[in-house]
Amino acid sequence: MTSLYPAATGRLPFRPSVAVKVASGINRLSRLLGRGSGTVIGGRAGLAVDPMLLAVLAKDRNVALVSGTNGKTTTTGMLVAALSEGDSARVATNTTGANMPAGHVAALIGTRPAGTVVLEVDEAYLGRLIEDTHPQVVVLLNLTRDQLDRISEVRMLVDRWRSVLGRLDPVGHGGSRTVVVANADDPMVVWAASTAPEVRWVGAGQVWHGDAVGCPACGGRIVFEASGSWHCDQCGFGRPDRFAWLEGDVLVLADGRRLPVVIGLPGQFNRANAAMVAVAAPELVGTHGQPPVSIATAVERLSKLHEVAGRFSRVQRKGRDIRLLLAKNPAGWSAIFDLLDESGDATSPVVLSINARVADGFDTSWLWDVPFERLTGRSVVATGERCRDLAVRLRYAEVDHRVVSDVLEAVDLAIGPAGRLSVATTSTPVEFLGNYTAFAQLRSRL
């Protein structure tokens, strides 16, 4: 978040000014009582006083929204890094990952009344955020199943996105247009974004096809080709012409330019996120008279980013590196397994931690769609509040594993002593994979 700007409150109309004061007061009280940062409860209080508070706080700002099932937090952090030239205080953003309207309000309170804003947006709230903030850029990453008890089926969400994107003004609010930067390799995203007046299609790849086997246009079958292209076998729906695409670790632009994507974050999926950011960053008008960031500059700045909100970071415990990885649904877990394979060390012990709280979604049936069979031969520990559900899935995947209910004890089991759990040496990291609250639990205890 940017530094406090006290004068901003004085320029607000009466009702939003009161709402800001209420939200700020509750935020401070929450911190004083040790009940958290107050980013959600304060924002809720502000919206209760003035339901239009988010629209007021976003007025006259250059706004970018990032949404999708997987990669929102990381891509948002990447976009902030690409726009801020190492000084994240220049960009207002919801760094805590609170990606619903209450969190967005909290992110904007106390920040400069004009400037750049980059917000991670929960998929279900994208329509409201577009209507309230009139963004210059909307980045759409992917759409797969996730928290069915809250978000419902993917097709329902696709239809909602398609409707709101179709209502974008070709000119835009106040004379500025909204550019959609969308993943051309995800048929669900393409169907949703194809109604938008202006789209930059990026070939960012898609590791999970399980939610896009049926054509959303006619009900036919989507055929995925080895080249990454796709099309419906019954109608003309298919991958659109791309503005840019990835070839390994090179970003290729339709005009012929080729830019190496050498970034500090691991994995092909993060290079895909970087490609989306590189195309999105130049579409955001520069602030304080500065020109927009070029594609090449955006890519160069990302090379210095090594973690986002603790994800992909390494911590030490008992002399052993623990790499912290977050995954929350079948598509995310598949991408993380790709990362483990890319790391090239099959001797690294793996700790899997699953919870099922509100932030995770209560339904754990998605575990049966995760290809845990890819962990065969590794030393695996299952932990978390739903470790028994996870253990059943691992047993059917024929993955040898141990079950330890306490997450820290599970990590210690994976650490050693050498030979107790695996033949790995102390030079290999322990790979920790957890969903939202399981990931946060371990970070708070390490």
Coordinates of C-alpha atoms in Angstrom, one line a residue:
M1 CA 0.0 0.0 0.0
T2 CA 1.2 3.5 -0.6
S3 CA 2.1 5.9 2.2
L4 CA -0.7 7.6 4.1
Y5 CA -2.1 10.7 2.6
P6 CA -4.2 12.4 5.3
A7 CA -5.4 15.3 3.2
A8 CA -7.3 12.9 1.0
T9 CA -10.1 12.5 3.6
G10 CA -10.7 16.2 3.7
R11 CA -11.4 16.3 0.0
L12 CA -14.1 13.6 0.1
P13 CA -17.8 14.4 0.3
F14 CA -19.3 14.0 3.8
R15 CA -20.6 10.5 3.7
P16 CA -17.5 8.8 2.2
S17 CA -15.4 10.9 4.5
V18 CA -17.2 9.5 7.5
A19 CA -17.0 6.0 6.1
V20 CA -13.2 6.4 5.7
K21 CA -12.9 7.5 9.3
V22 CA -15.0 4.6 10.6
A23 CA -13.0 2.1 8.6
S24 CA -9.6 3.6 9.6
G25 CA -10.7 3.6 13.3
I26 CA -11.8 -0.1 13.2
N27 CA -8.6 -1.0 11.4
R28 CA -6.5 0.6 14.2
L29 CA -8.7 -1.0 16.9
S30 CA -8.3 -4.5 15.3
R31 CA -4.5 -4.1 15.3
L32 CA -4.4 -2.9 18.9
L33 CA -6.5 -5.8 20.1
G34 CA -4.3 -8.3 18.1
R35 CA -7.3 -9.4 16.0
G36 CA -5.5 -9.0 12.7
S37 CA -4.7 -6.2 10.3
G38 CA -8.3 -5.0 10.0
T39 CA -8.1 -5.1 6.3
V40 CA -11.5 -6.9 6.0
I41 CA -13.5 -5.8 9.0
G42 CA -12.5 -2.1 8.5
G43 CA -13.4 -2.3 4.8
R44 CA -16.8 -3.9 5.6
A45 CA -17.5 -1.1 8.1
G46 CA -16.7 1.6 5.6
L47 CA -19.0 0.0 3.0
A48 CA -21.8 -0.3 5.5
V49 CA -21.6 3.5 6.0
D50 CA -21.3 4.2 2.3
P51 CA -22.0 1.4 -0.2
M52 CA -20.4 3.5 -2.9
L53 CA -17.1 4.0 -1.0
L54 CA -15.0 1.9 -3.4
A55 CA -16.2 3.9 -6.4
V56 CA -15.4 7.2 -4.6
L57 CA -11.9 6.0 -3.6
A58 CA -11.1 4.7 -7.1
K59 CA -12.3 7.9 -8.9
D60 CA -9.7 9.5 -11.2
R61 CA -7.1 6.7 -10.6
N62 CA -5.4 4.5 -13.1
V63 CA -6.7 1.1 -12.2
A64 CA -5.7 -2.4 -13.2
L65 CA -7.7 -5.5 -12.1
V66 CA -6.3 -9.0 -12.1
S67 CA -8.6 -12.0 -11.9
G68 CA -8.7 -15.7 -12.5
T69 CA -8.8 -19.0 -10.6
N70 CA -5.1 -19.4 -10.2
G71 CA -2.2 -17.0 -10.0
K72 CA -4.0 -13.8 -9.0
T73 CA -1.8 -12.9 -6.1
T74 CA 1.4 -13.6 -7.9
T75 CA 0.4 -11.8 -11.0
T76 CA -0.8 -8.8 -9.1
G77 CA 2.6 -8.6 -7.3
M78 CA 4.3 -8.9 -10.6
L79 CA 2.3 -6.1 -12.1
V80 CA 3.1 -3.9 -9.2
A81 CA 6.8 -4.7 -9.6
A82 CA 6.6 -3.9 -13.3
L83 CA 4.9 -0.5 -12.7
S84 CA 6.8 0.6 -9.6
E85 CA 10.5 0.4 -10.6
G86 CA 11.4 -1.2 -7.3
D87 CA 9.4 1.3 -5.3
S88 CA 6.1 -0.5 -4.5
A89 CA 4.9 2.6 -2.5
R90 CA 4.2 4.2 -5.9
V91 CA 1.3 1.8 -6.5
A92 CA -1.7 1.1 -4.2
T93 CA -2.5 -2.6 -4.0
N94 CA -4.2 -5.2 -1.8
T95 CA -0.9 -6.8 -0.7
T96 CA -2.7 -8.9 2.0
G97 CA -4.6 -10.9 -0.7
A98 CA -8.0 -9.6 0.6
N99 CA -9.5 -9.7 -2.9
M100 CA -13.2 -8.8 -2.3
P101 CA -14.6 -5.3 -2.0
A102 CA -13.9 -4.9 1.7
G103 CA -10.3 -5.6 1.1
H104 CA -10.2 -3.3 -1.9
V105 CA -11.6 -0.4 0.2
A106 CA -9.0 -1.1 2.9
A107 CA -6.2 -1.0 0.3
L108 CA -7.2 2.4 -1.0
I109 CA -8.0 4.2 2.3
G110 CA -5.2 6.6 3.2
T111 CA -3.5 6.4 -0.2
R112 CA -2.9 9.2 -2.7
P113 CA -6.2 10.4 -4.2
A114 CA -4.7 10.1 -7.7
G115 CA -2.2 7.6 -9.0
T116 CA -1.9 3.9 -10.0
V117 CA -3.9 1.1 -8.4
V118 CA -3.5 -2.6 -9.0
L119 CA -6.1 -4.9 -7.4
E120 CA -6.3 -8.7 -7.2
V121 CA -10.0 -9.5 -7.6
D122 CA -11.9 -12.6 -6.6
E123 CA -13.5 -14.1 -9.7
A124 CA -17.0 -13.8 -8.4
Y125 CA -16.6 -10.0 -7.8
L126 CA -15.0 -9.0 -11.1
G127 CA -18.2 -7.5 -12.4
R128 CA -18.7 -5.2 -9.4
L129 CA -15.1 -4.1 -9.5
I130 CA -15.3 -3.2 -13.1
E131 CA -18.4 -1.1 -12.5
D132 CA -17.0 0.6 -9.4
T133 CA -13.4 1.3 -10.6
H134 CA -13.7 1.8 -14.4
P135 CA -10.3 0.1 -14.9
Q136 CA -7.9 0.9 -17.7
V137 CA -6.8 -2.7 -17.8
V138 CA -8.4 -6.0 -16.8
V139 CA -6.1 -9.1 -16.8
L140 CA -7.8 -12.5 -17.1
L141 CA -5.6 -15.4 -16.3
N142 CA -7.7 -18.7 -16.3
L143 CA -10.9 -20.2 -15.2
T144 CA -11.1 -23.7 -13.6
R145 CA -13.1 -25.3 -10.8
D146 CA -12.5 -23.9 -7.4
Q147 CA -14.5 -23.7 -4.2
L148 CA -17.7 -25.1 -5.7
D149 CA -19.5 -24.4 -2.5
R150 CA -19.0 -20.7 -3.0
I151 CA -18.3 -19.9 -6.7
S152 CA -20.5 -22.6 -8.3
E153 CA -19.7 -24.3 -11.6
V154 CA -17.2 -22.8 -14.0
R155 CA -19.7 -22.2 -16.8
M156 CA -21.9 -20.1 -14.5
L157 CA -18.9 -17.8 -13.8
V158 CA -17.9 -17.7 -17.4
D159 CA -21.4 -16.4 -18.4
R160 CA -21.2 -13.7 -15.7
W161 CA -17.8 -12.6 -16.9
R162 CA -19.0 -12.6 -20.5
S163 CA -22.0 -10.4 -19.6
V164 CA -20.1 -7.8 -17.7
L165 CA -17.2 -7.6 -20.3
G166 CA -19.7 -7.2 -23.1
R167 CA -21.0 -4.0 -21.3
L168 CA -17.6 -2.3 -21.4
D169 CA -17.7 1.1 -23.2
P170 CA -15.5 1.1 -26.3
V171 CA -14.4 4.6 -25.4
G172 CA -14.5 4.2 -21.7
H173 CA -15.4 6.1 -18.6
G174 CA -14.2 9.7 -18.8
G175 CA -12.8 9.2 -22.3
S176 CA -10.4 6.4 -21.4
R177 CA -10.9 2.9 -22.7
T178 CA -10.6 -0.5 -20.9
V179 CA -8.2 -3.0 -22.4
V180 CA -8.7 -6.6 -21.6
V181 CA -5.5 -8.7 -21.5
A182 CA -6.7 -12.3 -21.7
N183 CA -5.2 -15.8 -21.9
A184 CA -5.8 -17.1 -25.4
D185 CA -5.0 -20.7 -24.4
D186 CA -8.0 -21.0 -22.0
P187 CA -11.2 -21.6 -24.0
M188 CA -13.3 -20.5 -21.0
V189 CA -11.4 -17.2 -20.7
V190 CA -11.7 -16.7 -24.5
W191 CA -15.4 -17.2 -24.5
A192 CA -15.8 -14.7 -21.6
A193 CA -13.5 -12.1 -23.0
S194 CA -14.6 -12.3 -26.7
T195 CA -17.5 -9.9 -25.9
A196 CA -15.1 -7.1 -24.8
P197 CA -14.5 -4.2 -27.2
E198 CA -10.7 -4.4 -27.0
V199 CA -8.7 -7.5 -26.1
R200 CA -5.0 -8.3 -26.2
W201 CA -4.8 -12.1 -26.5
V202 CA -1.7 -13.7 -24.9
G203 CA -0.7 -17.3 -25.5
A204 CA 0.1 -18.0 -21.8
G205 CA -0.5 -21.7 -21.8
Q206 CA -2.9 -23.8 -19.9
V207 CA -1.8 -26.9 -17.9
W208 CA -5.4 -27.9 -17.0
H209 CA -8.0 -28.8 -19.6
G210 CA -10.5 -30.6 -17.4
D211 CA -13.0 -27.8 -17.2
A212 CA -12.9 -26.8 -20.9
V213 CA -13.7 -30.1 -22.7
G214 CA -17.1 -28.9 -23.9
C215 CA -17.5 -25.9 -26.3
P216 CA -19.2 -23.0 -24.5
A217 CA -20.5 -21.8 -27.9
C218 CA -22.3 -24.9 -29.2
G219 CA -21.7 -27.8 -26.8
G220 CA -19.3 -29.6 -29.1
R221 CA -15.9 -31.0 -28.1
I222 CA -12.8 -28.8 -27.6
V223 CA -9.8 -30.4 -29.3
F224 CA -6.5 -29.5 -27.8
E225 CA -3.5 -29.8 -30.1
A226 CA 0.1 -30.6 -29.2
S227 CA 1.1 -27.2 -30.4
G228 CA -1.1 -25.6 -27.7
S229 CA -3.8 -24.5 -30.2
W230 CA -7.4 -25.5 -29.7
H231 CA -10.7 -25.5 -31.6
C232 CA -14.2 -26.8 -31.4
D233 CA -14.9 -29.9 -33.5
Q234 CA -18.4 -28.6 -34.3
C235 CA -18.3 -24.9 -34.8
G236 CA -15.9 -22.0 -35.6
F237 CA -14.9 -21.3 -32.0
G238 CA -11.1 -21.6 -31.5
R239 CA -8.0 -19.9 -30.3
P240 CA -8.0 -16.2 -31.4
D241 CA -5.0 -14.5 -33.2
R242 CA -2.5 -13.7 -30.5
F243 CA -0.9 -10.4 -29.7
A244 CA 1.9 -12.2 -27.9
W245 CA 2.8 -15.7 -26.8
L246 CA 5.4 -17.7 -24.9
E247 CA 7.9 -20.1 -26.6
G248 CA 9.6 -21.7 -23.6
D249 CA 11.3 -18.8 -21.8
V250 CA 10.9 -16.3 -24.7
L251 CA 8.0 -13.9 -25.2
V252 CA 7.2 -13.6 -28.9
L253 CA 5.2 -10.6 -30.1
A254 CA 3.1 -10.6 -33.2
D255 CA 5.3 -7.8 -34.7
G256 CA 8.3 -10.1 -34.6
R257 CA 10.0 -9.0 -31.5
R258 CA 11.4 -11.7 -29.2
L259 CA 12.2 -11.0 -25.5
P260 CA 13.8 -13.5 -23.1
V261 CA 11.7 -13.9 -20.0
V262 CA 14.3 -14.4 -17.2
I263 CA 12.4 -13.9 -14.0
G264 CA 13.2 -14.5 -10.3
L265 CA 10.1 -16.7 -9.7
P266 CA 10.3 -20.4 -10.6
G267 CA 8.1 -22.4 -13.0
Q268 CA 6.7 -22.1 -16.4
F269 CA 3.4 -20.9 -15.0
N270 CA 5.1 -17.9 -13.5
R271 CA 6.7 -17.2 -16.9
A272 CA 3.2 -17.3 -18.2
N273 CA 2.1 -14.8 -15.6
A274 CA 5.0 -12.6 -16.5
A275 CA 3.9 -12.6 -20.2
M276 CA 0.5 -11.4 -19.1
V277 CA 2.0 -8.7 -17.1
A278 CA 4.4 -7.6 -19.8
V279 CA 1.4 -7.1 -22.2
A280 CA -0.8 -5.4 -19.5
A281 CA 1.7 -2.9 -18.1
P282 CA 2.0 -0.7 -21.2
E283 CA -1.8 -0.3 -21.3
L284 CA -1.8 1.5 -18.0
V285 CA -1.3 5.2 -18.4
G286 CA 1.7 6.5 -16.5
T287 CA 1.2 8.8 -13.5
H288 CA 2.8 12.1 -12.7
G289 CA 3.6 12.8 -16.3
Q290 CA 5.6 9.5 -16.7
P291 CA 5.2 7.5 -19.9
P292 CA 3.7 4.1 -19.8
V293 CA 6.1 1.2 -19.1
S294 CA 7.3 -0.7 -22.2
I295 CA 7.0 -4.4 -22.6
A296 CA 10.7 -4.8 -22.5
T297 CA 11.0 -2.7 -19.3
A298 CA 8.2 -4.7 -17.6
V299 CA 10.0 -8.0 -18.3
E300 CA 13.4 -6.6 -17.1
R301 CA 11.9 -5.4 -13.8
L302 CA 10.4 -8.9 -13.1
S303 CA 13.8 -10.4 -13.0
K304 CA 14.3 -8.9 -9.6
L305 CA 11.2 -10.4 -8.0
H306 CA 11.8 -13.6 -6.1
E307 CA 8.7 -14.1 -4.0
V308 CA 5.1 -12.7 -3.6
A309 CA 3.3 -12.9 -0.3
G310 CA 5.7 -15.6 0.9
R311 CA 5.0 -17.8 -2.1
F312 CA 8.0 -19.5 -3.6
S313 CA 10.1 -18.2 -0.7
R314 CA 12.6 -20.4 1.2
V315 CA 12.9 -20.5 5.0
Q316 CA 15.4 -22.4 7.1
R317 CA 14.5 -24.9 9.9
K318 CA 17.1 -27.1 11.6
G319 CA 19.6 -26.2 8.9
R320 CA 17.3 -27.3 6.1
D321 CA 15.7 -25.2 3.4
I322 CA 11.9 -25.3 3.3
R323 CA 10.4 -24.0 0.0
L324 CA 6.9 -22.7 0.5
L325 CA 4.4 -23.4 -2.4
L326 CA 0.7 -22.7 -2.5
A327 CA -1.9 -24.6 -4.5
K328 CA -5.6 -24.7 -4.0
N329 CA -7.3 -26.7 -6.7
P330 CA -6.5 -29.4 -9.4
A331 CA -5.1 -26.9 -11.9
G332 CA -2.9 -25.2 -9.3
W333 CA -1.6 -28.5 -8.0
S334 CA -0.8 -29.7 -11.5
A335 CA 1.2 -26.6 -12.1
I336 CA 3.1 -27.0 -8.9
F337 CA 3.9 -30.6 -9.8
D338 CA 5.3 -29.3 -13.1
L339 CA 7.5 -27.0 -11.0
L340 CA 8.8 -29.9 -8.9
D341 CA 9.6 -31.8 -12.1
E342 CA 11.3 -28.8 -13.5
S343 CA 13.5 -28.5 -10.4
G344 CA 14.9 -31.8 -11.4
D345 CA 15.5 -33.3 -7.9
A346 CA 13.2 -36.2 -7.2
T347 CA 14.9 -36.8 -3.8
S348 CA 13.4 -33.7 -2.2
P349 CA 10.8 -34.7 0.5
V350 CA 7.3 -33.3 0.0
V351 CA 4.9 -32.2 2.7
L352 CA 1.3 -31.9 1.6
S353 CA -1.0 -29.9 3.9
I354 CA -4.8 -29.5 3.4
N355 CA -7.3 -27.5 5.4
A356 CA -11.0 -26.9 4.6
R357 CA -11.9 -23.6 6.2
V358 CA -13.9 -20.7 4.8
A359 CA -10.9 -19.3 2.8
D360 CA -10.1 -22.8 1.4
G361 CA -13.7 -23.9 0.6
F362 CA -15.4 -26.6 2.6
D363 CA -15.6 -29.2 -0.2
T364 CA -12.5 -31.3 -0.5
S365 CA -13.8 -33.6 -3.3
W366 CA -11.4 -31.8 -5.7
L367 CA -8.6 -33.9 -4.2
W368 CA -9.7 -36.7 -6.4
D369 CA -9.0 -34.7 -9.5
V370 CA -5.4 -33.8 -8.5
P371 CA -2.8 -36.1 -10.2
F372 CA -1.1 -37.2 -7.0
E373 CA 0.2 -40.2 -8.9
R374 CA 3.0 -37.9 -10.1
L375 CA 4.5 -38.0 -6.6
T376 CA 5.2 -41.7 -6.8
G377 CA 8.7 -42.5 -5.7
R378 CA 9.0 -39.4 -3.6
S379 CA 9.1 -39.2 0.2
V380 CA 5.7 -37.7 1.2
V381 CA 4.1 -36.6 4.4
A382 CA 0.4 -35.7 4.6
T383 CA -0.7 -33.2 7.2
G384 CA -3.3 -30.5 7.9
E385 CA -6.8 -30.5 9.3
R386 CA -8.0 -32.8 6.5
C387 CA -4.9 -35.0 6.4
R388 CA -7.1 -38.2 6.5
D389 CA -8.9 -37.2 3.4
L390 CA -5.6 -36.5 1.7
A391 CA -4.2 -39.9 2.9
V392 CA -7.1 -41.8 1.4
R393 CA -6.4 -40.0 -2.0
L394 CA -2.7 -40.8 -1.7
R395 CA -3.4 -44.4 -1.0
Y396 CA -5.5 -44.8 -4.1
A397 CA -2.7 -43.0 -6.1
E398 CA -0.3 -45.6 -4.7
V399 CA 1.9 -42.9 -3.2
D400 CA 3.9 -44.1 -0.1
H401 CA 3.3 -41.5 2.6
R402 CA 3.2 -40.8 6.4
V403 CA 0.4 -39.0 8.1
V404 CA 1.1 -36.4 10.8
S405 CA -1.7 -34.1 11.9
D406 CA 0.5 -31.3 13.2
V407 CA 2.0 -29.3 10.3
L408 CA 5.3 -28.4 12.0
E409 CA 5.8 -32.0 13.2
A410 CA 5.2 -33.1 9.6
V411 CA 7.9 -30.7 8.3
D412 CA 10.3 -31.9 11.0
L413 CA 9.7 -35.5 9.9
A414 CA 10.5 -34.6 6.4
I415 CA 13.7 -32.7 7.5
G416 CA 15.3 -35.8 9.1
P417 CA 17.4 -37.0 10.6
A418 CA 18.9 -38.2 7.3
G419 CA 17.6 -41.5 6.3
R420 CA 14.6 -41.5 8.7
L421 CA 12.1 -40.6 6.0
S422 CA 14.1 -40.4 2.7
V423 CA 17.5 -40.8 1.1
A424 CA 17.6 -37.0 0.4
T425 CA 20.6 -35.1 1.6
T426 CA 20.4 -31.9 3.6
S427 CA 21.3 -30.0 0.4
T428 CA 17.9 -30.7 -1.1
P429 CA 15.0 -28.5 0.1
V430 CA 11.8 -29.8 1.7
E431 CA 9.0 -28.9 -0.6
F432 CA 5.9 -27.7 1.3
L433 CA 2.6 -27.6 -0.7
G434 CA -0.4 -26.3 1.1
N435 CA -3.7 -24.6 0.3
Y436 CA -4.6 -21.1 1.7
T437 CA -5.0 -21.5 5.4
A438 CA -2.6 -24.5 5.6
F439 CA 0.1 -22.3 3.9
A440 CA -0.6 -19.4 6.3
Q441 CA -0.5 -21.8 9.3
L442 CA 3.0 -23.0 8.5
R443 CA 4.3 -19.5 7.8
S444 CA 3.0 -18.3 11.2
R445 CA 4.8 -21.1 13.0
L446 CA 8.2 -21.1 11.2

